[in-house]
Amino acid sequence: MLSKLVSDPWFAKIKKLHDQWNQAHFSNWLKDDLHKWTWWLNLAVTVIPIIILWKVLDRRRFLEIIVFGMLMAMLATFLDALGITYSLWNYPDRFVPVSPRLIPIDFVALPFLYMLVYQRFTSWKSYMAANLVLAAVFSFVLEPLLVWLNLYETTHWEHIYSFPIYFIIAMAVKWLTGILVARDSNYRT
């Protein structure tokens, strides 16, 4: 089956176009993206939260909070990839010449802020209230700011659509983390 696919002339054409796109993209990143002030902003957004998190992370719940953050990063990256794939939004510049396009946000800043909320607000009621505020800040402050800074372009997307998504993923990841923590404690006893 695979040998048939590889010998397909359309597959060869698609692969050739993909390789050309990758070369052009990398060349553009070297000549343009790497030399913009936004690259330095992305670097700061990647490094500073990691340093802060290392200083404020509750060491007694270290693994639990890190698992929460990793689940959040995975979900954010997946949803970001869907949005890009279906041309709902795009990122004009890249921090590194690979996908996902907005690594500093998907892998660091967004999980970092959610991790702080998760660490601080342990009851469901307080966690939900804090995440309503966080979802509003992400949707109505940070997304428009990223558009204004030309780090994010919406094509078929409105910021209001993001609000329930930010809230729902926060609830889903807390729920899943709770299940994982409960299962882990069951195995330890």
Short mmCIF file of C-alpha atoms in Angstrom, two decimals:
data_model
loop_
_atom_site.label_atom_id
_atom_site.label_comp_id
_atom_site.label_asym_id
_atom_site.label_seq_id
_atom_site.Cartn_x
_atom_site.Cartn_y
_atom_site.Cartn_z
CA MET A 1 0.00 0.00 0.00
CA LEU A 2 2.75 2.45 0.98
CA SER A 3 4.84 1.62 -2.10
CA LYS A 4 1.79 2.30 -4.28
CA LEU A 5 1.29 5.68 -2.59
CA VAL A 6 4.96 6.63 -2.96
CA SER A 7 4.93 5.72 -6.66
CA ASP A 8 1.78 7.80 -7.25
CA PRO A 9 2.70 10.80 -9.46
CA TRP A 10 0.43 13.11 -7.42
CA PHE A 11 2.24 12.15 -4.24
CA ALA A 12 5.58 12.98 -5.89
CA LYS A 13 4.24 16.37 -7.02
CA ILE A 14 2.85 17.16 -3.58
CA LYS A 15 6.13 16.14 -1.94
CA LYS A 16 8.12 18.31 -4.36
CA LEU A 17 5.86 21.31 -3.68
CA HIS A 18 6.06 20.69 0.05
CA ASP A 19 9.86 20.58 -0.10
CA GLN A 20 9.94 23.82 -2.11
CA TRP A 21 7.58 25.46 0.38
CA ASN A 22 9.78 24.34 3.30
CA GLN A 23 12.90 25.77 1.64
CA ALA A 24 11.17 29.08 0.86
CA HIS A 25 9.74 29.25 4.37
CA PHE A 26 13.11 28.62 6.02
CA SER A 27 14.79 31.18 3.78
CA ASN A 28 12.11 33.75 4.68
CA TRP A 29 12.56 32.98 8.38
CA LEU A 30 16.33 33.51 8.14
CA LYS A 31 16.04 36.73 6.13
CA ASP A 32 12.97 38.28 7.76
CA ASP A 33 11.40 36.76 10.89
CA LEU A 34 14.65 36.21 12.76
CA HIS A 35 15.56 39.90 12.52
CA LYS A 36 12.32 41.49 13.71
CA TRP A 37 11.68 42.95 17.15
CA THR A 38 8.80 40.48 17.46
CA TRP A 39 11.32 37.63 17.51
CA TRP A 40 12.82 39.16 20.67
CA LEU A 41 9.33 39.57 22.15
CA ASN A 42 8.66 35.88 21.45
CA LEU A 43 11.95 35.00 23.12
CA ALA A 44 10.98 36.98 26.23
CA VAL A 45 7.50 35.40 26.26
CA THR A 46 9.20 32.00 26.15
CA VAL A 47 11.92 32.51 28.76
CA ILE A 48 10.41 34.85 31.38
CA PRO A 49 7.37 32.69 32.28
CA ILE A 50 9.61 29.64 32.71
CA ILE A 51 11.83 31.54 35.14
CA ILE A 52 8.82 32.88 37.06
CA LEU A 53 7.17 29.47 37.17
CA TRP A 54 10.32 27.89 38.54
CA LYS A 55 10.30 30.40 41.38
CA VAL A 56 6.58 30.25 42.28
CA LEU A 57 5.66 26.62 41.56
CA ASP A 58 4.30 24.73 44.55
CA ARG A 59 6.97 22.03 44.97
CA ARG A 60 4.57 19.73 46.86
CA ARG A 61 2.29 19.63 43.81
CA PHE A 62 5.10 19.93 41.24
CA LEU A 63 4.27 16.87 39.13
CA GLU A 64 0.51 17.51 39.23
CA ILE A 65 0.90 21.12 38.08
CA ILE A 66 3.42 20.21 35.38
CA VAL A 67 1.08 17.48 34.06
CA PHE A 68 -1.73 20.05 34.02
CA GLY A 69 0.50 22.46 32.06
CA MET A 70 1.58 19.80 29.58
CA LEU A 71 -2.01 18.77 28.93
CA MET A 72 -2.88 22.44 28.44
CA ALA A 73 0.03 22.90 26.01
CA MET A 74 -0.96 19.81 24.02
CA LEU A 75 -4.58 20.92 23.76
CA ALA A 76 -3.66 24.52 22.89
CA THR A 77 -1.27 23.33 20.18
CA PHE A 78 -3.85 20.95 18.73
CA LEU A 79 -6.55 23.63 18.64
CA ASP A 80 -4.09 26.14 17.18
CA ALA A 81 -3.16 23.66 14.43
CA LEU A 82 -6.85 23.14 13.64
CA GLY A 83 -7.42 26.89 13.40
CA ILE A 84 -4.46 27.33 11.06
CA THR A 85 -5.39 24.29 8.95
CA TYR A 86 -8.92 25.59 8.42
CA SER A 87 -7.70 29.15 7.77
CA LEU A 88 -9.46 30.61 10.79
CA TRP A 89 -6.31 32.46 11.85
CA ASN A 90 -2.64 32.67 11.05
CA TYR A 91 0.65 33.94 12.44
CA PRO A 92 2.69 36.13 10.08
CA ASP A 93 6.01 35.50 11.85
CA ARG A 94 7.52 32.50 13.57
CA PHE A 95 9.78 32.24 16.56
CA VAL A 96 11.39 29.11 15.12
CA PRO A 97 10.97 27.86 11.55
CA VAL A 98 8.81 24.87 12.50
CA SER A 99 5.21 24.21 13.38
CA PRO A 100 3.34 25.01 15.53
CA ARG A 101 3.69 28.61 14.65
CA LEU A 102 3.19 30.26 17.98
CA ILE A 103 5.34 28.12 20.27
CA PRO A 104 5.82 30.87 22.88
CA ILE A 105 2.07 31.13 23.44
CA ASP A 106 0.98 27.50 22.97
CA PHE A 107 3.84 25.89 24.88
CA VAL A 108 4.75 28.51 27.46
CA ALA A 109 2.63 31.63 28.09
CA LEU A 110 -0.85 30.10 27.90
CA PRO A 111 -0.01 26.98 29.97
CA PHE A 112 1.96 29.16 32.41
CA LEU A 113 -1.00 31.42 33.16
CA TYR A 114 -3.38 28.47 33.43
CA MET A 115 -0.91 26.69 35.74
CA LEU A 116 -0.81 29.71 38.04
CA VAL A 117 -4.60 29.72 38.20
CA TYR A 118 -4.68 25.95 38.75
CA GLN A 119 -2.13 26.20 41.55
CA ARG A 120 -3.85 29.11 43.29
CA PHE A 121 -7.55 28.23 42.93
CA THR A 122 -8.01 24.67 44.15
CA SER A 123 -11.80 24.48 44.59
CA TRP A 124 -13.92 24.07 41.47
CA LYS A 125 -15.95 27.19 42.25
CA SER A 126 -12.95 29.50 42.64
CA TYR A 127 -11.19 27.84 39.68
CA MET A 128 -14.22 28.41 37.44
CA ALA A 129 -14.50 32.06 38.47
CA ALA A 130 -10.78 32.68 37.92
CA ASN A 131 -10.93 31.01 34.52
CA LEU A 132 -13.89 33.11 33.43
CA VAL A 133 -11.69 36.14 34.07
CA LEU A 134 -8.70 34.51 32.36
CA ALA A 135 -10.80 33.55 29.31
CA ALA A 136 -12.03 37.14 29.06
CA VAL A 137 -8.48 38.50 29.30
CA PHE A 138 -7.22 36.06 26.64
CA SER A 139 -10.16 36.71 24.29
CA PHE A 140 -10.71 40.43 24.64
CA VAL A 141 -7.30 41.79 25.68
CA LEU A 142 -4.46 39.49 24.62
CA GLU A 143 -5.84 38.33 21.25
CA PRO A 144 -6.57 41.92 20.09
CA LEU A 145 -3.13 42.94 21.40
CA LEU A 146 -1.49 40.16 19.36
CA VAL A 147 -3.44 41.35 16.29
CA TRP A 148 -2.31 44.93 16.92
CA LEU A 149 1.31 43.76 17.26
CA ASN A 150 0.93 41.85 13.97
CA LEU A 151 1.72 38.54 15.68
CA TYR A 152 -1.73 37.08 14.99
CA GLU A 153 -4.16 37.47 12.09
CA THR A 154 -7.78 36.41 12.19
CA THR A 155 -9.39 35.52 8.89
CA HIS A 156 -12.62 33.69 9.70
CA TRP A 157 -12.55 34.12 13.46
CA GLU A 158 -13.93 36.56 16.00
CA HIS A 159 -12.42 36.99 19.46
CA ILE A 160 -15.80 36.23 21.05
CA TYR A 161 -15.52 32.65 19.70
CA SER A 162 -12.37 32.14 21.75
CA PHE A 163 -13.99 32.98 25.08
CA PRO A 164 -15.95 29.73 25.61
CA ILE A 165 -13.06 27.67 24.20
CA TYR A 166 -10.55 29.09 26.69
CA PHE A 167 -13.00 28.41 29.51
CA ILE A 168 -13.95 24.90 28.37
CA ILE A 169 -10.35 23.75 27.89
CA ALA A 170 -9.50 25.00 31.39
CA MET A 171 -12.37 22.95 32.82
CA ALA A 172 -11.54 19.87 30.75
CA VAL A 173 -7.85 19.90 31.66
CA LYS A 174 -8.58 20.35 35.39
CA TRP A 175 -11.05 17.45 35.22
CA LEU A 176 -8.57 15.22 33.37
CA THR A 177 -5.73 16.17 35.71
CA GLY A 178 -7.96 15.30 38.65
CA ILE A 179 -8.59 11.85 37.18
CA LEU A 180 -4.87 11.28 36.60
CA VAL A 181 -3.95 12.42 40.12
CA ALA A 182 -6.66 10.18 41.64
CA ARG A 183 -5.46 7.20 39.61
CA ASP A 184 -1.87 7.86 40.62
CA SER A 185 -2.76 8.01 44.31
CA ASN A 186 -4.71 4.75 43.95
CA TYR A 187 -1.61 3.02 42.59
CA ARG A 188 0.63 4.38 45.34
CA THR A 189 -1.42 2.92 48.21
#
